[in-house]
Amino acid sequence: MKKITFFLFLILILGGCTHQEVKEGQVYVVKDDDYMEEQVGDILNIEGRIPFQKYVNQSFVDQMEIDQILLTIAPNGKELYFMERIETHDFTQVIKGNTGEQVRIIRKDITTKDQKIVIQNIPFVSKVSWNIEGDMVAFGGGGILTIYDRKNENTIMKEKLAQDNITNFFWSPIDASKLYSEQQDLANGSIYYLTSQKKVEAYETREETYYKGKLDSNYYYGTKWDLGNGDIKTVILDKQGKIIKALNSGRFRDAYEKSLVLVGDGGFGLFYIKDINNSQEVITLTEEYIYDVKFIADGNIAYTTKAEDIEANLFYLNIVNNSGRQLKKSKVYGGSIAVLPDGKTGYISGPQWQQVDFVEAKLITDSLGEEEELDEIKDIYKGIRGAMITLYDFRMEGKENWNNLKKYFINTDSPNQWAYFDMENIFKEKVDTSFTGYYAMDIYLKSYAMDSGGDRVSVKVSVNTKHSHARPMMLDYALELIKSQGAWYVTGFSTFPYSTEENKIEEIVKETVEKIQMGKLFSGKLENQNITIGQIQFWLRGLPRLASNVESADAVKVFLQVNNQEKQEVYKLVLEKVNQSYWKPINLSREDLSSL
């Protein structure tokens, strides 16, 4: 009798909600009053939820223009939110990695058709989540989180949210104004209290477990530090934060019914658990770095990884079915995925948005082969990508690619710049290549200057790397490139050939070489030898590493070519900056030419 009464009550509740035009595709399961107690064992007798919305009126979806993407429909079924591309050339600052296209979010009343801009000039949005009251919605993408109060029609805590690089987030299941966040290097990051406008850091709270996703109306996914093993575990929680079941190591990313996907440490590795009741059965989909991952229609999975193409800034879109079998692998422009509310269609970020049919597992708009003829800046970017990937494939994975060395590096005279020689010595001297595993790299342009002839360019780039078994690194490089036979090559690292400082150093080096030839320095080594000054390179001695700005350099390494009748030899001469005007010669050697 108890079940019959509850079932009738449930029908009344669902019947009373028929005015709502959009319903979440959830499986409703009727249980006895002792339902909560029954779930605490190893087996959770629940069906989970389907995180998609059904369209009652398809017309408002069909009315979206080519540069508009439907993000979500309000729980009351009366408003929709979509993002629209803002025309910008900021994405040209990204040489490798997710492009920096800018969007605006627009709120539209379905009945009146009135529109209002929620926010603009934010990155491509790849995740949307409503709070438990349905009066606030959070939009995330590109490390930026935006929270919108639909009743007061304003964004909340914009300045504080902008201070953090937020990679994931989820609302509290009991407090409509509380939101948990995740950062790139912090699985459990800041907690935001929107009513009080307060941000609490992880070390300021006693909450060791953060909510990350929804299992059903009673249970949630979360991440908790496993102090014994020093890693992050995904767990199942109730609304009071009690751990009901521990699952596996890794950060929670998405869920569908009783299935979920996790990423490994640092974002490397994608792990699929088909049934939370058999969480020990884990399917490893890839060990590569995951840029984005989403459940899509029918419980299939879409995720992005980097493409192998060394010269192009492309990604792979991978679609696998709910058994973990790959259905499709396509090259795409971006690494972020926006899934439409019904889960059947999506878009990929990038300089051109590409639409995906997730039901048929295919790209609807595949324009990779339709790109216009490359202009000069894109050819230069190809040279930079090729050179830096060749360098980092060796640094991070120990790969010596001599073919790429010839393809992307060159030595040149007037001025002397020996990037090819530098790379040869890096390969030969086997600098630390103890890392094994996968790495991901982003390259951003910081400055760019082409000479009047149009065949030489000076650039500064920032290179951010993540490795599956090492700490992330960020280094800036000053590169000199030259055009030869229609292609662009890197010819100098930190040489600054057109700077005032380089001209001063050149004079100091000439005087130093004269003293070396006279036997006045380095105990007469190279006395009376025929010496030609080669490449002058600027370094930071304390680190040591190449200087990205000539003004900050406190050491220089100069290659000296010693010529005699028998052979030619290359030495390195190192000078150290003692004060603002004095440079002291401190080393002359034929060893370790790749280092300072």
XYZ file of C-alpha atoms in Angstrom:
596
model
C 0.000 0.000 0.000
C 2.902 2.290 0.786
C 4.307 1.838 -2.729
C 0.929 2.469 -4.384
C 0.416 5.679 -2.399
C 3.922 6.914 -3.241
C 3.465 6.057 -6.903
C 0.203 8.041 -7.092
C 1.953 10.933 -5.374
C 4.753 10.749 -7.916
C 2.215 10.832 -10.777
C 0.625 13.940 -9.276
C 4.006 15.628 -9.008
C 5.002 14.785 -12.566
C 1.532 15.669 -13.849
C 1.706 19.044 -12.123
C 4.953 19.836 -13.952
C 3.568 19.465 -17.451
C 3.745 23.222 -17.996
C 7.525 22.970 -18.139
C 8.602 22.677 -21.739
C 11.915 20.981 -21.023
C 12.477 17.918 -18.843
C 15.730 16.271 -17.973
C 15.922 12.759 -19.386
C 16.044 11.072 -15.983
C 14.933 7.536 -15.154
C 12.587 7.691 -12.154
C 12.878 4.752 -9.750
C 10.265 4.200 -7.027
C 11.689 2.882 -3.740
C 10.536 2.183 -0.205
C 11.137 4.671 2.600
C 14.278 2.794 3.619
C 15.781 3.514 0.162
C 18.693 5.491 1.595
C 19.781 2.694 3.892
C 19.710 0.168 1.073
C 22.254 2.099 -0.971
C 25.113 2.141 1.532
C 26.424 -1.291 0.542
C 28.795 -2.137 -2.294
C 25.910 -2.345 -4.770
C 24.021 0.868 -5.465
C 20.558 -0.137 -6.658
C 20.007 2.928 -8.841
C 19.784 3.736 -12.527
C 21.611 7.054 -12.513
C 20.603 9.890 -14.825
C 20.771 10.902 -18.456
C 22.222 14.439 -18.456
C 20.389 15.659 -21.541
C 17.254 17.681 -22.277
C 14.534 16.850 -24.778
C 13.396 19.628 -27.091
C 9.648 20.177 -26.987
C 9.997 22.823 -29.694
C 12.749 22.112 -32.230
C 12.215 25.399 -34.060
C 14.305 27.527 -31.691
C 17.230 25.162 -32.251
C 16.842 25.290 -36.021
C 16.832 29.106 -35.885
C 20.419 29.241 -34.558
C 22.772 30.920 -37.023
C 26.069 29.385 -38.136
C 28.090 31.225 -35.480
C 25.592 30.567 -32.670
C 25.582 27.513 -30.410
C 22.719 26.595 -28.076
C 24.223 26.000 -24.632
C 21.308 25.320 -22.323
C 17.593 25.758 -21.736
C 16.513 27.145 -18.364
C 14.861 24.624 -16.029
C 11.584 26.577 -16.319
C 11.583 25.933 -20.064
C 11.077 29.622 -20.861
C 14.584 30.829 -21.719
C 17.465 29.578 -23.759
C 21.105 30.589 -23.636
C 23.421 30.463 -26.621
C 26.940 31.608 -27.398
C 27.848 33.657 -30.408
C 31.257 34.150 -31.946
C 32.816 37.607 -31.719
C 34.939 38.470 -34.717
C 38.516 38.748 -33.477
C 42.030 37.898 -34.548
C 43.209 37.000 -31.056
C 43.388 33.338 -32.040
C 46.420 34.203 -34.198
C 48.351 34.634 -30.944
C 48.050 30.874 -30.392
C 50.707 29.061 -32.389
C 49.921 25.667 -30.870
C 47.096 24.759 -28.491
C 43.466 25.695 -28.050
C 42.769 28.836 -30.046
C 41.668 31.962 -28.241
C 38.431 32.814 -30.036
C 36.116 35.079 -28.079
C 32.367 34.639 -27.621
C 29.380 36.348 -26.054
C 26.550 34.583 -24.217
C 23.013 35.691 -25.046
C 19.838 34.993 -23.092
C 16.664 34.686 -25.175
C 13.046 34.577 -24.041
C 11.379 31.770 -26.009
C 7.942 33.440 -25.970
C 8.759 37.113 -26.579
C 12.002 36.499 -28.532
C 13.649 39.275 -26.457
C 17.424 38.923 -26.165
C 19.939 40.139 -23.614
C 23.732 39.838 -23.596
C 24.815 38.008 -20.450
C 28.554 38.494 -20.922
C 31.008 38.892 -23.776
C 34.707 38.561 -24.552
C 35.086 35.209 -22.841
C 36.585 31.978 -24.257
C 34.602 29.236 -26.003
C 32.185 27.711 -23.454
C 32.398 23.933 -23.064
C 30.463 23.333 -19.830
C 27.166 24.676 -18.442
C 25.584 23.858 -15.060
C 22.518 25.133 -13.146
C 22.257 25.389 -9.369
C 19.608 23.432 -7.440
C 17.126 26.332 -7.489
C 17.470 26.898 -11.208
C 18.053 30.620 -10.711
C 21.825 30.704 -11.360
C 23.785 29.196 -14.216
C 27.550 28.763 -14.575
C 29.404 28.793 -17.901
C 32.977 27.495 -18.121
C 35.651 27.300 -20.803
C 39.255 28.277 -21.447
C 39.934 28.479 -17.704
C 37.291 31.195 -17.244
C 34.106 30.702 -15.186
C 31.079 32.988 -15.510
C 28.124 32.813 -13.087
C 24.850 34.462 -14.072
C 21.941 35.317 -11.762
C 18.898 35.060 -14.029
C 16.525 36.741 -11.529
C 18.667 39.820 -10.997
C 20.009 39.617 -14.563
C 23.655 40.131 -13.690
C 26.930 38.221 -13.458
C 28.335 37.431 -10.006
C 31.855 37.683 -8.567
C 33.333 38.388 -11.988
C 36.609 39.835 -10.660
C 37.294 37.061 -8.140
C 36.468 34.326 -10.623
C 38.874 35.849 -13.132
C 41.751 35.384 -10.679
C 41.629 31.581 -10.960
C 42.227 29.256 -13.904
C 39.124 27.114 -13.378
C 39.107 23.827 -15.288
C 35.987 22.255 -13.737
C 33.175 23.178 -11.345
C 29.951 21.937 -9.761
C 27.177 23.365 -7.597
C 26.490 22.270 -4.044
C 23.514 19.863 -3.871
C 22.104 21.608 -0.765
C 23.212 25.254 -1.049
C 22.067 27.085 -4.180
C 24.704 29.801 -3.754
C 27.737 27.562 -3.218
C 29.987 26.331 -6.002
C 33.041 24.018 -5.947
C 35.887 24.544 -8.419
C 38.869 22.706 -9.801
C 42.079 24.233 -11.120
C 44.760 22.942 -13.464
C 47.094 21.858 -10.663
C 44.519 21.563 -7.886
C 41.793 18.921 -8.090
C 39.990 20.546 -5.154
C 40.368 24.277 -5.622
C 38.453 27.308 -4.397
C 34.886 27.289 -3.050
C 32.677 30.252 -3.952
C 29.843 31.530 -1.734
C 27.822 33.750 -4.033
C 25.469 35.324 -1.492
C 28.325 36.648 0.631
C 30.608 37.169 -2.396
C 33.298 35.168 -0.594
C 35.969 32.889 -2.013
C 37.451 30.218 0.276
C 40.692 28.489 -0.677
C 41.150 24.748 -0.247
C 43.506 25.191 2.706
C 40.959 27.406 4.475
C 38.197 24.807 4.621
C 37.770 21.474 6.341
C 35.992 20.066 3.315
C 38.314 17.398 1.981
C 35.833 16.143 -0.609
C 34.441 18.364 -3.373
C 31.273 17.724 -5.357
C 31.990 17.244 -9.075
C 28.924 15.702 -10.709
C 25.448 14.268 -10.275
C 24.626 10.547 -10.125
C 20.912 10.906 -9.358
C 18.654 12.980 -7.106
C 20.257 11.534 -3.968
C 23.878 10.817 -4.848
C 26.766 12.758 -6.336
C 30.293 12.279 -7.549
C 33.183 13.971 -5.800
C 36.970 14.016 -5.574
C 38.900 13.404 -2.378
C 42.592 13.455 -1.579
C 43.826 9.959 -0.730
C 46.485 10.905 1.828
C 47.740 7.329 2.051
C 48.638 7.132 -1.643
C 49.008 10.849 -2.281
C 46.560 10.860 -5.178
C 43.001 11.944 -5.975
C 40.144 9.476 -5.811
C 36.678 9.849 -7.275
C 33.979 8.862 -4.794
C 30.193 8.765 -4.503
C 28.683 11.126 -1.914
C 25.292 11.813 -0.459
C 23.932 15.335 -0.003
C 25.532 15.629 3.432
C 28.992 14.880 2.039
C 29.181 11.341 3.408
C 31.229 8.991 1.231
C 28.964 6.163 0.111
C 31.469 4.402 -2.109
C 35.059 4.948 -3.227
C 35.613 4.325 -6.927
C 38.995 4.861 -8.592
C 41.964 7.197 -8.730
C 41.519 10.120 -11.099
C 39.520 13.294 -11.548
C 35.832 13.038 -12.396
C 34.862 14.508 -15.759
C 31.356 13.368 -16.754
C 28.641 10.793 -16.060
C 25.803 9.056 -17.881
C 23.403 6.717 -16.050
C 25.792 4.427 -14.109
C 28.835 5.186 -16.286
C 31.545 7.793 -15.784
C 34.835 8.979 -17.234
C 37.916 10.037 -15.276
C 41.172 11.679 -16.298
C 44.493 10.785 -14.750
C 47.115 12.881 -13.018
C 47.769 16.173 -14.795
C 45.054 15.427 -17.345
C 46.879 12.460 -18.901
C 44.895 9.293 -19.508
C 41.169 8.765 -19.988
C 39.461 5.986 -18.043
C 35.933 4.711 -18.617
C 33.895 2.916 -15.963
C 30.792 1.435 -17.538
C 29.062 0.526 -14.267
C 29.754 2.070 -10.861
C 28.867 -1.283 -9.290
C 31.831 -2.822 -11.128
C 34.229 0.071 -10.715
C 37.200 -2.279 -10.739
C 36.507 -2.896 -14.437
C 38.179 0.128 -16.007
C 38.653 0.649 -19.735
C 41.658 2.812 -20.606
C 40.608 4.783 -23.673
C 43.954 6.558 -24.063
C 47.036 7.557 -22.072
C 47.446 10.850 -23.938
C 46.617 14.317 -22.619
C 42.874 14.988 -22.660
C 41.796 18.464 -23.760
C 38.082 17.774 -23.289
C 35.741 14.827 -22.783
C 31.944 14.565 -22.779
C 29.254 11.927 -22.699
C 27.025 12.224 -25.752
C 23.830 10.580 -27.041
C 23.279 6.904 -26.174
C 26.011 6.963 -23.564
C 28.800 7.247 -26.140
C 31.869 9.361 -25.397
C 33.586 12.189 -27.290
C 37.062 13.382 -26.354
C 39.920 15.377 -27.882
C 43.665 14.742 -28.031
C 46.510 16.365 -29.977
C 47.054 15.445 -33.625
C 50.424 14.144 -34.809
C 50.783 16.756 -37.572
C 53.934 18.618 -36.541
C 53.288 21.733 -38.650
C 49.556 22.239 -38.064
C 47.712 23.295 -34.936
C 45.159 20.490 -35.033
C 43.492 18.038 -32.675
C 41.806 14.666 -32.894
C 38.120 14.284 -32.100
C 37.615 10.715 -30.891
C 34.161 9.163 -30.597
C 33.780 5.798 -28.844
C 30.667 3.784 -28.075
C 29.438 2.740 -24.633
C 31.575 -0.399 -24.818
C 34.755 1.611 -25.367
C 35.100 0.763 -29.074
C 36.230 3.614 -31.311
C 33.638 4.763 -33.839
C 35.374 7.796 -35.365
C 38.657 9.699 -35.240
C 38.814 13.013 -37.107
C 41.216 15.939 -37.269
C 39.602 19.138 -35.988
C 40.629 22.751 -35.365
C 40.100 22.897 -31.590
C 40.270 20.897 -28.400
C 37.053 22.064 -26.680
C 33.663 20.418 -27.164
C 30.275 22.094 -26.701
C 27.491 19.507 -26.536
C 23.976 20.755 -27.278
C 21.365 20.131 -24.564
C 19.960 17.023 -26.286
C 23.374 15.351 -26.526
C 22.878 14.542 -30.217
C 24.852 17.408 -31.739
C 27.926 19.383 -30.766
C 30.525 21.886 -31.911
C 34.314 21.912 -31.804
C 36.161 25.143 -30.961
C 38.732 26.737 -33.228
C 39.201 29.451 -35.848
C 36.254 27.773 -37.570
C 33.586 26.007 -35.526
C 32.902 22.476 -36.721
C 29.527 20.856 -36.146
C 29.377 17.193 -35.128
C 26.535 14.706 -35.487
C 27.044 12.491 -32.443
C 24.281 10.042 -33.423
C 25.969 9.271 -36.750
C 29.455 9.838 -35.288
C 30.543 12.189 -38.066
C 31.563 15.779 -38.723
C 28.821 17.790 -40.392
C 31.136 20.666 -41.259
C 34.606 19.400 -42.098
C 36.445 22.328 -43.662
C 40.051 21.311 -43.053
C 40.582 20.783 -46.752
C 38.902 24.056 -47.713
C 41.243 26.487 -45.979
C 42.440 29.425 -48.036
C 46.021 29.631 -49.217
C 48.359 30.165 -46.285
C 49.712 33.654 -45.766
C 53.216 34.498 -44.535
C 52.434 34.476 -40.815
C 50.981 30.977 -41.051
C 54.102 29.749 -42.848
C 56.217 31.262 -40.068
C 54.041 29.494 -37.481
C 54.644 26.196 -39.275
C 58.390 26.731 -38.891
C 58.049 27.603 -35.204
C 55.853 24.570 -34.485
C 58.199 22.242 -36.305
C 61.270 23.593 -34.528
C 59.822 23.620 -31.018
C 58.222 20.188 -31.336
C 61.543 18.794 -32.578
C 63.268 20.304 -29.528
C 60.638 19.177 -27.019
C 60.230 15.700 -28.467
C 63.864 15.263 -27.463
C 63.634 17.090 -24.138
C 60.448 15.350 -23.033
C 60.597 11.954 -24.744
C 64.216 11.462 -25.835
C 63.360 11.352 -29.559
C 66.194 12.371 -31.899
C 64.614 13.370 -35.191
C 67.503 14.283 -37.484
C 65.201 14.725 -40.484
C 63.221 17.398 -38.639
C 66.493 18.971 -37.515
C 67.379 19.589 -41.165
C 63.827 20.664 -42.000
C 63.375 23.360 -39.337
C 66.855 24.599 -38.302
C 69.670 26.310 -40.191
C 73.010 28.066 -39.584
C 73.438 31.489 -41.184
C 76.118 34.178 -41.466
C 75.945 37.975 -41.277
C 75.105 37.817 -38.448
C 76.363 34.462 -37.227
C 73.490 32.373 -35.910
C 73.942 28.643 -35.422
C 70.629 27.134 -34.341
C 71.318 23.962 -36.349
C 74.670 23.574 -34.594
C 72.966 24.168 -31.233
C 70.465 21.403 -31.901
C 73.146 19.032 -33.138
C 74.954 19.371 -29.833
C 71.764 19.020 -27.815
C 71.125 15.709 -29.581
C 74.728 14.510 -29.270
C 75.281 15.430 -25.628
C 72.186 13.628 -24.411
C 70.918 16.212 -21.970
C 68.393 14.962 -19.438
C 65.983 12.759 -21.364
C 65.015 10.478 -18.500
C 61.309 11.273 -18.915
C 59.056 8.641 -20.394
C 55.398 8.968 -21.253
C 53.314 11.595 -22.988
C 53.478 15.367 -23.034
C 51.290 18.227 -24.222
C 52.538 21.617 -25.389
C 51.029 25.055 -25.961
C 52.907 27.824 -27.792
C 51.786 31.456 -27.569
C 53.147 34.427 -29.500
C 54.383 37.281 -27.295
C 56.000 39.570 -29.878
C 56.745 39.641 -33.575
C 58.943 41.860 -35.749
C 59.820 41.355 -39.426
C 62.703 43.130 -41.109
C 62.210 45.445 -44.066
C 63.292 42.784 -46.546
C 60.561 40.408 -45.462
C 62.861 37.397 -45.147
C 63.891 37.643 -41.475
C 61.697 37.758 -38.381
C 62.302 38.003 -34.633
C 59.686 36.419 -32.363
C 59.217 35.767 -28.679
C 57.095 32.801 -27.710
C 55.902 31.266 -24.472
C 56.009 27.463 -24.358
C 53.886 25.684 -21.741
C 54.374 21.960 -21.344
C 52.680 19.287 -19.272
C 54.171 15.821 -18.854
C 52.516 12.673 -17.595
C 55.390 12.052 -15.154
C 56.789 15.514 -14.419
C 55.776 18.946 -13.249
C 54.387 21.464 -15.769
C 56.918 23.916 -17.181
C 56.630 27.348 -18.767
C 59.577 28.853 -20.645
C 59.895 31.878 -22.914
C 62.080 31.769 -26.024
C 63.490 34.484 -28.274
C 63.786 33.054 -31.787
C 65.275 34.360 -35.004
C 63.841 32.932 -38.223
C 64.951 33.281 -41.818
C 63.235 32.450 -45.082
C 65.239 30.209 -47.385
C 63.973 28.578 -50.595
C 60.373 29.380 -49.695
C 60.460 27.889 -46.184
C 61.046 29.414 -42.751
C 63.825 28.079 -40.487
C 64.866 28.865 -36.933
C 68.406 30.195 -37.185
C 69.022 31.590 -33.701
C 68.057 31.048 -30.068
C 68.480 34.173 -27.876
C 70.913 35.857 -30.261
C 69.230 39.295 -30.477
C 71.329 40.235 -33.547
C 69.854 43.712 -34.023
C 69.995 44.901 -30.422
C 72.269 47.553 -28.933
C 73.397 45.084 -26.252
C 74.521 42.579 -28.890
C 76.631 45.248 -30.599
C 78.312 46.108 -27.296
C 78.998 42.448 -26.506
C 80.467 41.917 -29.960
C 83.105 44.575 -29.271
C 83.880 43.069 -25.855
C 84.238 39.605 -27.413
C 86.653 40.927 -30.023
C 88.866 42.386 -27.289
C 88.642 39.144 -25.301
C 89.633 37.016 -28.314
C 92.649 39.247 -28.921
C 93.790 38.632 -25.325
C 93.255 34.888 -25.779
C 95.403 34.921 -28.930
C 98.095 36.834 -27.031
C 98.099 34.171 -24.309
C 96.824 36.557 -21.614
C 93.728 34.516 -20.734
C 93.009 30.891 -19.810
C 96.655 29.939 -19.226
C 97.672 30.482 -22.805
C 95.101 28.122 -24.270
C 94.611 28.977 -27.958
C 97.619 31.328 -27.935
C 98.611 32.338 -31.467
C 95.648 30.435 -32.928
C 93.546 31.584 -35.883
C 90.159 32.290 -34.226
C 86.905 33.334 -35.875
C 84.020 34.610 -33.780
C 80.819 32.678 -34.361
C 77.397 32.864 -32.701
C 76.883 35.107 -29.656
C 74.092 33.839 -27.410
C 72.560 35.394 -24.281
C 71.868 33.365 -21.118
C 70.611 33.585 -17.545
C 73.508 32.160 -15.583
C 71.769 31.443 -12.278
C 69.133 29.082 -13.720
C 70.866 28.359 -16.226
C 68.746 28.847 -19.350
C 68.526 30.934 -22.476
C 67.536 34.549 -21.904
C 64.206 35.550 -23.418
C 65.071 39.262 -23.029
C 68.498 40.626 -23.827
C 68.265 43.187 -20.992
C 67.926 40.472 -18.346
C 70.866 38.369 -19.579
C 73.804 38.068 -17.192
C 75.953 35.697 -19.260
C 76.844 35.138 -22.896
C 78.105 32.038 -24.660
C 80.208 32.648 -27.751
C 81.212 29.975 -30.239
C 84.804 30.390 -31.403
C 85.924 28.600 -34.525
C 89.608 27.720 -34.279
C 91.228 27.107 -37.676
C 94.553 25.401 -38.242
C 96.095 23.395 -41.027
C 94.987 20.063 -39.574
C 91.353 20.684 -38.629
C 88.689 23.100 -37.442
C 87.474 23.030 -33.857
C 84.688 24.883 -32.058
C 85.146 26.201 -28.509
C 82.680 27.936 -26.255
C 83.704 31.123 -24.508
C 81.532 32.162 -21.546
C 81.454 35.702 -20.158
C 79.659 36.683 -16.971
C 78.138 40.077 -16.271
C 79.760 41.434 -13.120
C 78.108 44.840 -13.061
C 76.198 47.034 -15.462
C 79.144 47.558 -17.799
C 81.797 44.885 -17.105
C 81.755 41.406 -18.607
C 84.275 38.909 -17.203
C 85.532 35.889 -19.223
C 85.085 32.822 -16.985
C 85.352 29.724 -19.183
C 86.862 28.448 -22.424
C 86.115 24.842 -23.311
C 85.308 22.314 -26.013
C 83.062 20.308 -23.677
C 79.277 20.537 -23.242
C 78.780 22.937 -26.122
C 74.992 22.799 -25.747
C 75.034 24.179 -22.205
C 76.429 27.272 -20.558
